[in-house]
Tab-separated table of C-alpha atoms (C1' of nucleotides) in Angstrom:
chain	number	residue	atom	x	y	z
A	1	UNK	CA	53.561	0.911	67.054
A	2	UNK	CA	52.802	-0.130	63.525
A	3	UNK	CA	49.470	-0.808	61.879
A	4	UNK	CA	46.762	-2.143	64.174
A	5	UNK	CA	45.006	-5.416	63.477
A	6	UNK	CA	41.945	-4.887	61.320
A	7	UNK	CA	39.935	-7.856	62.599
A	8	UNK	CA	39.012	-9.354	65.920
A	9	UNK	CA	41.068	-12.474	66.583
A	10	UNK	CA	38.474	-14.206	68.727
A	11	UNK	CA	35.710	-13.460	66.258
A	12	UNK	CA	37.790	-14.888	63.444
A	13	UNK	CA	38.560	-17.919	65.562
A	14	UNK	CA	34.845	-18.448	66.137
A	15	UNK	CA	34.241	-18.356	62.400
A	16	UNK	CA	36.974	-20.908	61.813
A	17	UNK	CA	35.625	-23.003	64.664
A	18	UNK	CA	32.208	-23.161	63.075
A	19	UNK	CA	33.665	-24.086	59.697
A	20	UNK	CA	35.677	-26.914	61.245
A	21	UNK	CA	32.632	-27.952	63.244
A	22	UNK	CA	30.384	-28.261	60.224
A	23	UNK	CA	32.788	-29.669	57.655
A	24	UNK	CA	35.649	-31.204	59.611
A	25	UNK	CA	39.340	-30.441	59.272
A	26	UNK	CA	40.248	-31.887	55.889
A	27	UNK	CA	37.086	-30.679	54.208
A	28	UNK	CA	37.713	-27.103	55.387
A	29	UNK	CA	40.184	-25.524	52.968
A	30	UNK	CA	42.199	-22.458	53.835
A	31	UNK	CA	40.415	-20.368	51.193
A	32	UNK	CA	37.109	-21.386	52.749
A	33	UNK	CA	38.339	-20.680	56.261
A	34	UNK	CA	39.641	-17.287	55.154
A	35	UNK	CA	36.305	-16.477	53.556
A	36	UNK	CA	34.525	-17.428	56.787
A	37	UNK	CA	36.954	-15.375	58.848
A	38	UNK	CA	36.766	-12.453	56.440
A	39	UNK	CA	40.515	-12.155	56.062
A	40	UNK	CA	43.220	-13.048	53.549
A	41	UNK	CA	45.616	-15.984	53.782
A	42	UNK	CA	48.516	-13.769	54.760
A	43	UNK	CA	46.635	-12.374	57.735
A	44	UNK	CA	45.449	-15.802	58.765
A	45	UNK	CA	48.966	-17.214	58.758
A	46	UNK	CA	50.346	-14.172	60.559
A	47	UNK	CA	47.723	-14.463	63.266
A	48	UNK	CA	47.426	-18.234	63.702
A	49	UNK	CA	50.551	-19.861	62.307
A	50	UNK	CA	49.286	-22.747	60.226
A	51	UNK	CA	46.067	-24.530	59.429
A	52	UNK	CA	46.884	-27.120	62.058
A	53	UNK	CA	47.572	-24.423	64.647
A	54	UNK	CA	44.334	-22.709	63.766
A	55	UNK	CA	42.535	-25.991	64.266
A	56	UNK	CA	44.185	-26.559	67.619
A	57	UNK	CA	43.191	-23.072	68.733
A	58	UNK	CA	39.622	-23.678	67.571
A	59	UNK	CA	39.480	-26.988	69.449
A	60	UNK	CA	40.705	-25.381	72.635
A	61	UNK	CA	38.286	-22.508	72.257
A	62	UNK	CA	35.478	-25.014	71.780
A	63	UNK	CA	36.481	-26.871	74.935
A	64	UNK	CA	36.695	-23.625	76.884
A	65	UNK	CA	33.316	-22.279	75.730
A	66	UNK	CA	30.762	-24.604	74.149
A	67	UNK	CA	31.809	-27.723	75.959
A	68	UNK	CA	32.430	-26.384	79.422
A	69	UNK	CA	29.204	-24.396	79.278
A	70	UNK	CA	27.325	-27.653	78.772
A	71	UNK	CA	29.210	-29.311	81.607
A	72	UNK	CA	28.438	-26.355	83.843
A	73	UNK	CA	24.733	-27.185	83.700
A	74	UNK	CA	25.673	-30.590	84.990
A	75	UNK	CA	27.744	-29.485	87.945
A	76	UNK	CA	25.913	-26.330	88.999
A	77	UNK	CA	22.604	-27.885	89.902
A	78	UNK	CA	22.373	-28.800	93.574
A	79	UNK	CA	20.401	-31.914	92.715
A	80	UNK	CA	22.544	-34.379	90.820
A	81	UNK	CA	19.556	-35.861	89.074
A	82	UNK	CA	18.221	-32.482	87.968
A	83	UNK	CA	21.656	-31.667	86.612
A	84	UNK	CA	21.681	-34.874	84.600
A	85	UNK	CA	18.186	-34.275	83.273
A	86	UNK	CA	18.857	-30.719	82.239
A	87	UNK	CA	22.155	-31.708	80.630
A	88	UNK	CA	20.458	-34.282	78.441
A	89	UNK	CA	17.478	-32.017	77.762
A	90	UNK	CA	19.755	-29.256	76.526
A	91	UNK	CA	21.788	-31.752	74.524
A	92	UNK	CA	18.730	-33.068	72.717
A	93	UNK	CA	17.381	-29.620	71.929
A	94	UNK	CA	20.736	-28.383	70.658
A	95	UNK	CA	20.966	-31.446	68.430
A	96	UNK	CA	17.509	-30.884	66.985
A	97	UNK	CA	17.623	-27.131	66.488
A	98	UNK	CA	20.915	-25.697	67.550
A	99	UNK	CA	24.580	-25.896	66.800
A	100	UNK	CA	24.911	-29.462	67.959
A	101	UNK	CA	23.085	-30.547	64.848
A	102	UNK	CA	26.622	-30.949	63.486
A	103	UNK	CA	27.535	-33.118	66.428
A	104	UNK	CA	30.342	-32.192	68.766
A	105	UNK	CA	33.571	-30.722	67.422
A	106	UNK	CA	35.638	-32.794	69.815
A	107	UNK	CA	33.868	-36.031	68.971
A	108	UNK	CA	34.182	-35.315	65.264
A	109	UNK	CA	37.849	-34.463	65.659
A	110	UNK	CA	38.581	-37.496	67.799
A	111	UNK	CA	37.234	-39.676	65.008
A	112	UNK	CA	39.103	-37.759	62.311
A	113	UNK	CA	42.419	-37.278	64.121
A	114	UNK	CA	43.043	-40.027	66.636
A	115	UNK	CA	45.401	-41.908	64.308
A	116	UNK	CA	47.138	-38.801	62.999
A	117	UNK	CA	48.072	-36.261	65.615
A	118	UNK	CA	49.276	-37.582	68.969
A	119	UNK	CA	49.496	-34.019	70.245
A	120	UNK	CA	45.742	-33.711	70.046
A	121	UNK	CA	45.215	-36.910	72.011
A	122	UNK	CA	45.799	-34.938	75.178
A	123	UNK	CA	43.016	-32.519	74.329
A	124	UNK	CA	40.612	-35.369	73.675
A	125	UNK	CA	41.542	-37.302	76.797
A	126	UNK	CA	41.230	-34.205	78.943
A	127	UNK	CA	37.794	-33.428	77.554
A	128	UNK	CA	36.529	-36.961	78.080
A	129	UNK	CA	37.973	-37.034	81.579
A	130	UNK	CA	36.287	-33.726	82.435
A	131	UNK	CA	32.951	-34.963	81.184
A	132	UNK	CA	33.330	-38.191	83.107
A	133	UNK	CA	34.270	-36.363	86.295
A	134	UNK	CA	31.225	-34.124	85.982
A	135	UNK	CA	28.969	-37.142	85.490
A	136	UNK	CA	30.624	-38.858	88.425
A	137	UNK	CA	30.017	-35.883	90.696
A	138	UNK	CA	26.400	-35.576	89.608
A	139	UNK	CA	25.821	-39.283	90.128
A	140	UNK	CA	27.407	-39.137	93.556
A	141	UNK	CA	25.111	-36.302	94.573
A	142	UNK	CA	22.094	-38.061	93.085
A	143	UNK	CA	22.903	-41.228	94.954
A	144	UNK	CA	23.334	-39.379	98.208
A	145	UNK	CA	19.898	-37.861	97.667
A	146	UNK	CA	18.435	-41.310	97.163
A	147	UNK	CA	17.454	-40.588	93.592
A	148	UNK	CA	19.167	-43.588	92.033
A	149	UNK	CA	18.076	-47.166	91.928
A	150	UNK	CA	20.141	-49.367	94.162
A	151	UNK	CA	23.079	-50.675	92.183
A	152	UNK	CA	23.457	-47.457	90.236
A	153	UNK	CA	26.115	-44.969	91.212
A	154	UNK	CA	29.117	-42.948	90.121
A	155	UNK	CA	30.545	-46.004	88.360
A	156	UNK	CA	27.960	-45.392	85.618
A	157	UNK	CA	29.778	-42.206	84.597
A	158	UNK	CA	31.725	-43.939	81.831
A	159	UNK	CA	28.478	-45.259	80.392
A	160	UNK	CA	27.023	-41.767	80.264
A	161	UNK	CA	30.141	-40.503	78.512
A	162	UNK	CA	29.700	-43.232	75.924
A	163	UNK	CA	26.012	-42.388	75.517
A	164	UNK	CA	26.846	-38.742	74.907
A	165	UNK	CA	29.506	-39.657	72.343
A	166	UNK	CA	27.009	-41.956	70.687
A	167	UNK	CA	24.381	-39.233	70.548
A	168	UNK	CA	26.983	-36.927	69.015
A	169	UNK	CA	27.418	-39.481	66.260
A	170	UNK	CA	23.707	-40.125	65.793
A	171	UNK	CA	23.005	-36.394	65.667
A	172	UNK	CA	24.889	-36.219	62.371
A	173	UNK	CA	22.263	-38.483	60.830
A	174	UNK	CA	19.564	-35.951	61.840
A	175	UNK	CA	17.349	-38.457	63.597
A	176	UNK	CA	14.722	-36.049	64.925
A	177	UNK	CA	13.741	-35.212	68.479
A	178	UNK	CA	11.816	-38.392	69.378
A	179	UNK	CA	14.727	-40.688	68.605
A	180	UNK	CA	17.158	-38.545	70.580
A	181	UNK	CA	14.746	-38.224	73.499
A	182	UNK	CA	14.336	-41.953	73.465
A	183	UNK	CA	18.078	-42.426	73.932
A	184	UNK	CA	18.350	-39.827	76.673
A	185	UNK	CA	15.263	-41.055	78.500
A	186	UNK	CA	16.382	-44.654	78.375
A	187	UNK	CA	19.825	-43.713	79.692
A	188	UNK	CA	18.307	-41.927	82.678
A	189	UNK	CA	15.662	-44.588	83.154
A	190	UNK	CA	18.415	-47.133	83.666
A	191	UNK	CA	19.748	-45.039	86.529
A	192	UNK	CA	16.697	-43.846	88.379
A	193	UNK	CA	14.372	-46.732	87.658
A	194	UNK	CA	12.244	-47.766	90.549
A	195	UNK	CA	11.530	-51.131	88.981
A	196	UNK	CA	9.077	-52.956	91.208
A	197	UNK	CA	8.142	-50.241	93.635
A	198	UNK	CA	7.661	-46.974	91.763
A	199	UNK	CA	6.930	-45.110	94.972
A	200	UNK	CA	10.445	-45.580	96.258
A	201	UNK	CA	11.411	-42.260	94.743
A	202	UNK	CA	9.597	-39.009	95.352
A	203	UNK	CA	11.205	-37.481	92.250
A	204	UNK	CA	9.562	-39.092	89.272
A	205	UNK	CA	9.482	-36.470	86.552
A	206	UNK	CA	11.756	-38.328	84.186
A	207	UNK	CA	8.927	-39.535	82.006
A	208	UNK	CA	7.102	-36.274	82.072
A	209	UNK	CA	6.800	-35.671	78.313
B	1	UNK	CA	38.156	-62.741	25.651
B	2	UNK	CA	40.928	-60.242	26.268
B	3	UNK	CA	43.525	-60.142	28.983
B	4	UNK	CA	42.404	-61.532	32.313
B	5	UNK	CA	42.471	-59.423	35.448
B	6	UNK	CA	45.737	-59.763	37.292
B	7	UNK	CA	44.421	-59.131	40.783
B	8	UNK	CA	41.526	-60.304	42.893
B	9	UNK	CA	38.862	-57.621	43.088
B	10	UNK	CA	37.554	-58.581	46.510
B	11	UNK	CA	41.038	-58.813	47.926
B	12	UNK	CA	41.859	-55.356	46.587
B	13	UNK	CA	38.600	-54.060	48.002
B	14	UNK	CA	39.525	-55.443	51.397
B	15	UNK	CA	42.849	-53.628	51.259
B	16	UNK	CA	41.116	-50.371	50.364
B	17	UNK	CA	38.554	-51.009	53.088
B	18	UNK	CA	41.246	-51.324	55.701
B	19	UNK	CA	42.986	-48.170	54.497
B	20	UNK	CA	39.734	-46.212	54.699
B	21	UNK	CA	39.024	-47.785	58.057
B	22	UNK	CA	42.314	-46.726	59.589
B	23	UNK	CA	42.790	-43.307	58.020
B	24	UNK	CA	39.361	-42.184	56.858
B	25	UNK	CA	38.358	-41.094	53.383
B	26	UNK	CA	40.117	-37.782	52.931
B	27	UNK	CA	43.329	-38.934	54.545
B	28	UNK	CA	43.522	-41.963	52.226
B	29	UNK	CA	45.048	-40.766	48.964
B	30	UNK	CA	44.672	-42.705	45.737
B	31	UNK	CA	48.421	-43.392	45.591
B	32	UNK	CA	48.197	-44.831	49.093
B	33	UNK	CA	45.113	-46.866	48.260
B	34	UNK	CA	46.790	-48.190	45.115
B	35	UNK	CA	49.844	-49.164	47.112
B	36	UNK	CA	47.635	-50.995	49.619
B	37	UNK	CA	45.733	-52.722	46.819
B	38	UNK	CA	48.941	-53.549	44.956
B	39	UNK	CA	47.738	-52.096	41.664
B	40	UNK	CA	48.235	-48.969	39.571
B	41	UNK	CA	45.839	-46.032	39.317
B	42	UNK	CA	44.673	-47.064	35.857
B	43	UNK	CA	43.640	-50.494	37.079
B	44	UNK	CA	41.951	-49.070	40.127
B	45	UNK	CA	39.890	-46.670	38.054
B	46	UNK	CA	39.029	-49.352	35.513
B	47	UNK	CA	37.856	-51.690	38.246
B	48	UNK	CA	36.146	-49.318	40.656
B	49	UNK	CA	35.273	-46.122	38.803
B	50	UNK	CA	36.355	-43.347	41.141
B	51	UNK	CA	37.673	-42.866	44.638
B	52	UNK	CA	34.158	-42.157	45.834
B	53	UNK	CA	32.833	-45.301	44.161
B	54	UNK	CA	35.637	-47.312	45.700
B	55	UNK	CA	34.701	-45.918	49.078
B	56	UNK	CA	31.050	-46.767	48.575
B	57	UNK	CA	31.971	-50.304	47.614
B	58	UNK	CA	34.199	-50.603	50.665
B	59	UNK	CA	31.429	-49.330	52.922
B	60	UNK	CA	28.979	-51.838	51.544
B	61	UNK	CA	31.464	-54.632	51.838
B	62	UNK	CA	32.051	-53.638	55.440
B	63	UNK	CA	28.334	-53.686	56.149
B	64	UNK	CA	27.936	-57.053	54.449
B	65	UNK	CA	30.854	-58.695	56.256
B	66	UNK	CA	32.307	-57.135	59.405
B	67	UNK	CA	29.155	-55.472	60.581
B	68	UNK	CA	26.604	-58.161	59.857
B	69	UNK	CA	28.895	-60.774	61.333
B	70	UNK	CA	28.812	-58.902	64.610
B	71	UNK	CA	25.040	-58.537	64.436
B	72	UNK	CA	24.736	-62.252	63.759
B	73	UNK	CA	26.092	-63.037	67.202
B	74	UNK	CA	23.280	-60.911	68.546
B	75	UNK	CA	20.437	-62.571	66.689
B	76	UNK	CA	21.627	-66.143	66.543
B	77	UNK	CA	21.703	-66.865	70.253
B	78	UNK	CA	18.438	-68.363	71.512
B	79	UNK	CA	18.751	-66.395	74.729
B	80	UNK	CA	18.384	-62.686	74.085
B	81	UNK	CA	20.478	-61.807	77.086
B	82	UNK	CA	23.289	-64.171	76.105
B	83	UNK	CA	23.253	-62.639	72.649
B	84	UNK	CA	23.609	-59.168	74.125
B	85	UNK	CA	26.404	-60.254	76.416
B	86	UNK	CA	28.386	-61.974	73.707
B	87	UNK	CA	27.883	-59.038	71.345
B	88	UNK	CA	29.379	-56.613	73.835
B	89	UNK	CA	32.092	-59.057	74.877
B	90	UNK	CA	33.224	-59.442	71.284
B	91	UNK	CA	32.991	-55.703	70.727
B	92	UNK	CA	35.239	-54.940	73.666
B	93	UNK	CA	37.820	-57.537	72.700
B	94	UNK	CA	37.921	-56.368	69.093
B	95	UNK	CA	38.413	-52.801	70.303
B	96	UNK	CA	41.286	-53.781	72.570
B	97	UNK	CA	43.140	-56.172	70.300
B	98	UNK	CA	41.430	-56.497	66.978
B	99	UNK	CA	40.415	-54.472	63.993
B	100	UNK	CA	37.900	-52.410	65.903
B	101	UNK	CA	40.790	-50.603	67.530
B	102	UNK	CA	40.209	-48.127	64.663
B	103	UNK	CA	36.564	-47.865	65.599
B	104	UNK	CA	33.841	-48.747	63.160
B	105	UNK	CA	34.134	-47.787	59.512
B	106	UNK	CA	30.469	-46.820	59.346
B	107	UNK	CA	30.630	-44.686	62.484
B	108	UNK	CA	33.792	-42.991	61.256
B	109	UNK	CA	32.237	-42.375	57.858
B	110	UNK	CA	28.990	-41.099	59.292
B	111	UNK	CA	30.951	-38.481	61.180
B	112	UNK	CA	33.091	-37.595	58.167
B	113	UNK	CA	30.394	-37.667	55.492
B	114	UNK	CA	27.000	-36.851	56.925
B	115	UNK	CA	27.133	-33.241	55.719
B	116	UNK	CA	28.643	-34.049	52.359
B	117	UNK	CA	27.146	-37.016	50.558
B	118	UNK	CA	23.386	-37.476	50.851
B	119	UNK	CA	23.689	-40.690	48.847
B	120	UNK	CA	25.587	-42.277	51.692
B	121	UNK	CA	22.959	-41.274	54.235
B	122	UNK	CA	20.910	-44.265	53.123
B	123	UNK	CA	23.756	-46.639	53.898
B	124	UNK	CA	24.185	-45.148	57.354
B	125	UNK	CA	20.488	-45.147	58.161
B	126	UNK	CA	20.110	-48.728	57.007
B	127	UNK	CA	23.004	-49.854	59.139
B	128	UNK	CA	21.736	-48.091	62.234
B	129	UNK	CA	18.231	-49.447	61.634
B	130	UNK	CA	19.580	-52.984	61.284
B	131	UNK	CA	21.521	-52.704	64.499
B	132	UNK	CA	18.520	-51.294	66.303
B	133	UNK	CA	16.254	-54.042	64.985
B	134	UNK	CA	18.701	-56.693	66.154
B	135	UNK	CA	18.861	-55.138	69.617
B	136	UNK	CA	15.097	-54.890	69.683
B	137	UNK	CA	14.694	-58.556	68.840
B	138	UNK	CA	17.240	-59.604	71.444
B	139	UNK	CA	15.586	-57.431	74.078
B	140	UNK	CA	12.186	-58.852	73.226
B	141	UNK	CA	13.472	-62.375	73.658
B	142	UNK	CA	15.266	-61.461	76.852
B	143	UNK	CA	12.149	-59.891	78.273
B	144	UNK	CA	10.046	-62.920	77.368
B	145	UNK	CA	12.574	-65.075	79.211
B	146	UNK	CA	12.222	-62.873	82.272
B	147	UNK	CA	15.838	-61.759	82.098
B	148	UNK	CA	15.187	-58.027	82.182
B	149	UNK	CA	14.304	-55.826	85.075
B	150	UNK	CA	10.712	-54.666	84.945
B	151	UNK	CA	10.571	-51.426	82.995
B	152	UNK	CA	13.271	-52.513	80.596
B	153	UNK	CA	12.331	-53.826	77.187
B	154	UNK	CA	12.747	-53.470	73.455
B	155	UNK	CA	12.349	-49.696	73.757
B	156	UNK	CA	15.918	-49.605	75.072
B	157	UNK	CA	17.228	-50.630	71.657
B	158	UNK	CA	17.971	-47.037	70.625
B	159	UNK	CA	19.996	-46.555	73.786
B	160	UNK	CA	22.105	-49.599	72.988
B	161	UNK	CA	22.698	-48.294	69.476
B	162	UNK	CA	23.913	-45.032	70.973
B	163	UNK	CA	26.144	-46.866	73.431
B	164	UNK	CA	27.742	-48.839	70.611
B	165	UNK	CA	28.317	-45.685	68.566
B	166	UNK	CA	29.816	-44.067	71.641
B	167	UNK	CA	32.135	-47.006	72.219
B	168	UNK	CA	33.184	-46.782	68.575
B	169	UNK	CA	34.222	-43.198	69.242
B	170	UNK	CA	35.935	-43.940	72.534
B	171	UNK	CA	37.819	-46.852	70.989
B	172	UNK	CA	39.755	-44.371	68.857
B	173	UNK	CA	41.242	-42.907	72.034
B	174	UNK	CA	42.589	-46.403	72.940
B	175	UNK	CA	41.102	-46.445	76.422
B	176	UNK	CA	42.094	-49.979	77.421
B	177	UNK	CA	39.973	-52.986	78.295
B	178	UNK	CA	38.797	-51.948	81.785
B	179	UNK	CA	37.265	-48.684	80.584
B	180	UNK	CA	35.475	-50.383	77.711
B	181	UNK	CA	34.266	-53.216	79.918
B	182	UNK	CA	32.982	-50.660	82.354
B	183	UNK	CA	30.814	-49.101	79.659
B	184	UNK	CA	29.495	-52.423	78.395
B	185	UNK	CA	28.848	-53.794	81.862
B	186	UNK	CA	27.042	-50.666	82.965
B	187	UNK	CA	24.882	-50.726	79.845
B	188	UNK	CA	23.822	-54.300	80.520
B	189	UNK	CA	23.491	-53.709	84.248
B	190	UNK	CA	20.896	-51.057	83.520
B	191	UNK	CA	18.822	-53.653	81.698
B	192	UNK	CA	19.105	-56.785	83.753
B	193	UNK	CA	19.539	-55.234	87.167
B	194	UNK	CA	17.645	-56.966	89.881
B	195	UNK	CA	17.962	-53.955	92.145
B	196	UNK	CA	16.534	-54.831	95.545
B	197	UNK	CA	15.941	-58.542	95.169
B	198	UNK	CA	18.953	-60.090	93.446
B	199	UNK	CA	17.406	-63.537	93.603
B	200	UNK	CA	14.555	-62.560	91.285
B	201	UNK	CA	16.589	-63.758	88.335
B	202	UNK	CA	18.078	-67.217	88.017
B	203	UNK	CA	20.512	-65.932	85.385
B	204	UNK	CA	22.976	-63.761	87.164
B	205	UNK	CA	26.249	-64.111	85.314
B	206	UNK	CA	26.506	-60.486	84.346
B	207	UNK	CA	28.959	-59.696	87.052
B	208	UNK	CA	30.930	-62.845	86.609
B	209	UNK	CA	34.350	-61.329	85.910
C	1	DC	C1'	53.990	16.049	59.972
C	2	DT	C1'	57.245	12.277	59.347
C	3	DC	C1'	59.069	7.968	59.966
C	4	DC	C1'	59.078	3.344	61.563
C	5	DT	C1'	56.890	-0.635	62.149
C	6	DA	C1'	53.369	-3.927	61.833
C	7	DA	C1'	49.352	-5.693	59.223
C	8	DC	C1'	47.032	-6.413	54.904
C	9	DT	C1'	46.593	-7.788	50.013
C	10	DG	C1'	46.477	-10.996	46.391
C	11	DA	C1'	49.251	-13.270	43.293
C	12	DA	C1'	52.684	-16.914	43.047
C	13	DA	C1'	55.231	-21.062	44.504
C	14	DG	C1'	55.567	-25.654	45.304
C	15	DA	C1'	53.447	-29.828	46.506
C	16	DT	C1'	49.908	-33.144	46.171
C	17	DC	C1'	45.659	-34.856	44.600
C	18	DA	C1'	42.201	-37.359	41.584
C	19	DT	C1'	41.921	-38.742	37.149
C	20	DT	C1'	43.158	-39.801	32.231
C	21	DC	C1'	45.506	-41.848	28.478
C	22	DA	C1'	48.684	-43.666	25.105
C	23	DA	C1'	51.493	-47.584	24.757
C	24	DG	C1'	52.780	-52.245	25.937
C	25	DA	C1'	51.316	-56.976	27.640
C	26	DA	C1'	48.515	-60.925	27.996
C	27	DT	C1'	44.553	-63.875	27.051
C	28	DA	C1'	40.521	-66.224	24.539
C	29	DG	C1'	38.536	-67.575	20.255
C	30	DC	C1'	39.303	-68.671	15.508
D	1	DG	C1'	49.699	-68.761	15.425
D	2	DC	C1'	46.980	-64.700	14.564
D	3	DT	C1'	43.840	-61.280	15.871
D	4	DA	C1'	40.636	-58.878	18.559
D	5	DT	C1'	39.945	-57.442	23.021
D	6	DT	C1'	40.821	-56.476	27.583
D	7	DC	C1'	43.993	-55.338	31.271
D	8	DT	C1'	48.190	-53.018	33.043
D	9	DT	C1'	51.568	-49.571	33.343
D	10	DG	C1'	53.342	-45.188	34.675
D	11	DA	C1'	53.816	-40.715	33.103
D	12	DA	C1'	51.068	-36.588	32.213
D	13	DT	C1'	47.135	-33.329	33.157
D	14	DG	C1'	44.726	-29.999	35.363
D	15	DA	C1'	42.826	-28.734	39.549
D	16	DT	C1'	43.353	-27.603	44.288
D	17	DC	C1'	45.703	-27.179	48.477
D	18	DT	C1'	48.838	-25.043	52.028
D	19	DT	C1'	52.034	-21.660	52.539
D	20	DT	C1'	54.991	-17.632	51.324
D	21	DC	C1'	56.241	-13.052	49.909
D	22	DA	C1'	56.919	-8.579	47.701
D	23	DG	C1'	54.369	-4.501	47.553
D	24	DT	C1'	50.994	-1.550	49.774
D	25	DT	C1'	48.425	0.502	53.540
D	26	DA	C1'	47.729	2.390	57.976
D	27	DG	C1'	48.531	3.690	62.735
D	28	DG	C1'	51.650	5.246	66.785
D	29	DA	C1'	55.961	7.650	68.437
D	30	DG	C1'	58.899	11.546	68.229
DNA sequence: CTCCTAACTGAAAGATCATTCAAGAATAGC
DNA sequence: GCTATTCTTGAATGATCTTTCAGTTAGGAG
């Protein structure tokens, strides 16, 4: 009983998420967040607790939606190499045109918050570990299929995580598609390269455009 | 004529630089910066103008000292490959023990400021271009010396820039030496790998430890 | 329809922030 | 030593930020 909530909590959370994503935590004031969410401070505090709690909820929503959707493309493909290619293709396009032009909320937050909120460290570590595990699985499948150069394997997963974090940083400088492609292509080239005998691999689309 | 300045400007700037480095711009308040610099607000404003100006000065000092010192190790070595190895070795050690445990001031600031201060974009772009040029030169020398796998060359410079930015992000999560080494080693392994014929290269120290 | 309860509103509180400024202190040139 | 000039001090200013709260509105239960 009592008055029913006049706004959709998840929709409001998405609005806050985008504000945090674009401007960061400190640079997003409560008045601005409330404007984005379309509600008043009182409602925001009643629904979410505090600015920090709202941020935590937004981070977790991001991990559950945006981030895990991207990882899904990596794990769902039967071919490990195709999964890797499509992951990086989507990443580049989202950074040029889409929402990733503001980088990655988790990367941004890791940089902004690592020294401040130990509670959030768990969220960051979990996200990085998930990404690494997905890369590891894809690399294992790719290796089993004979798509990797000898010497390359699942132990390159940490490198790919670092490359993705680096691209998230570079994306904020709006470098344009060619520069981002160049990073992604070079990262994959280091894995699949058939250095002296190009015909070793029957999959050779990685330089296609 | 007039009273002489009671503090050393460069020393104060270094203190502010470290504060910004550890906590970021927004999370470094003027009272805190003044405490770190050992001066009062009035003196800080007389000497540096505004908080933003102080930050700009700190950024440029960082680029002129910390950053270009690291790049020097990359360009000074006659062997391109040795330069690359020592650059990444130093990077990893500084991230484990040294001042880079707070990441890189420029990376942190790029993430925090890209959407806010177009004036700073020039500083960021210049820094990234310098780093890329240094990698490019080292890769060119390494290739000329026959130290790279065929297919690898100066066009991998952008990838290395991304890897470094990614390591700067990961460093904030305090991942420990093995994880960082794993990233650096994998990045170099993708360049120098002698995949099917290890004896192709007479320099093969990249797996030494 | 009435009442009870929960949500909403928007102004206010209380803290903190960047910045300024008047007053005191110290130096260089005369 | 005196004066003009510059630096330092630390409190004050005005803005802004997060958070709260009293008063109002609206929906469900009886």
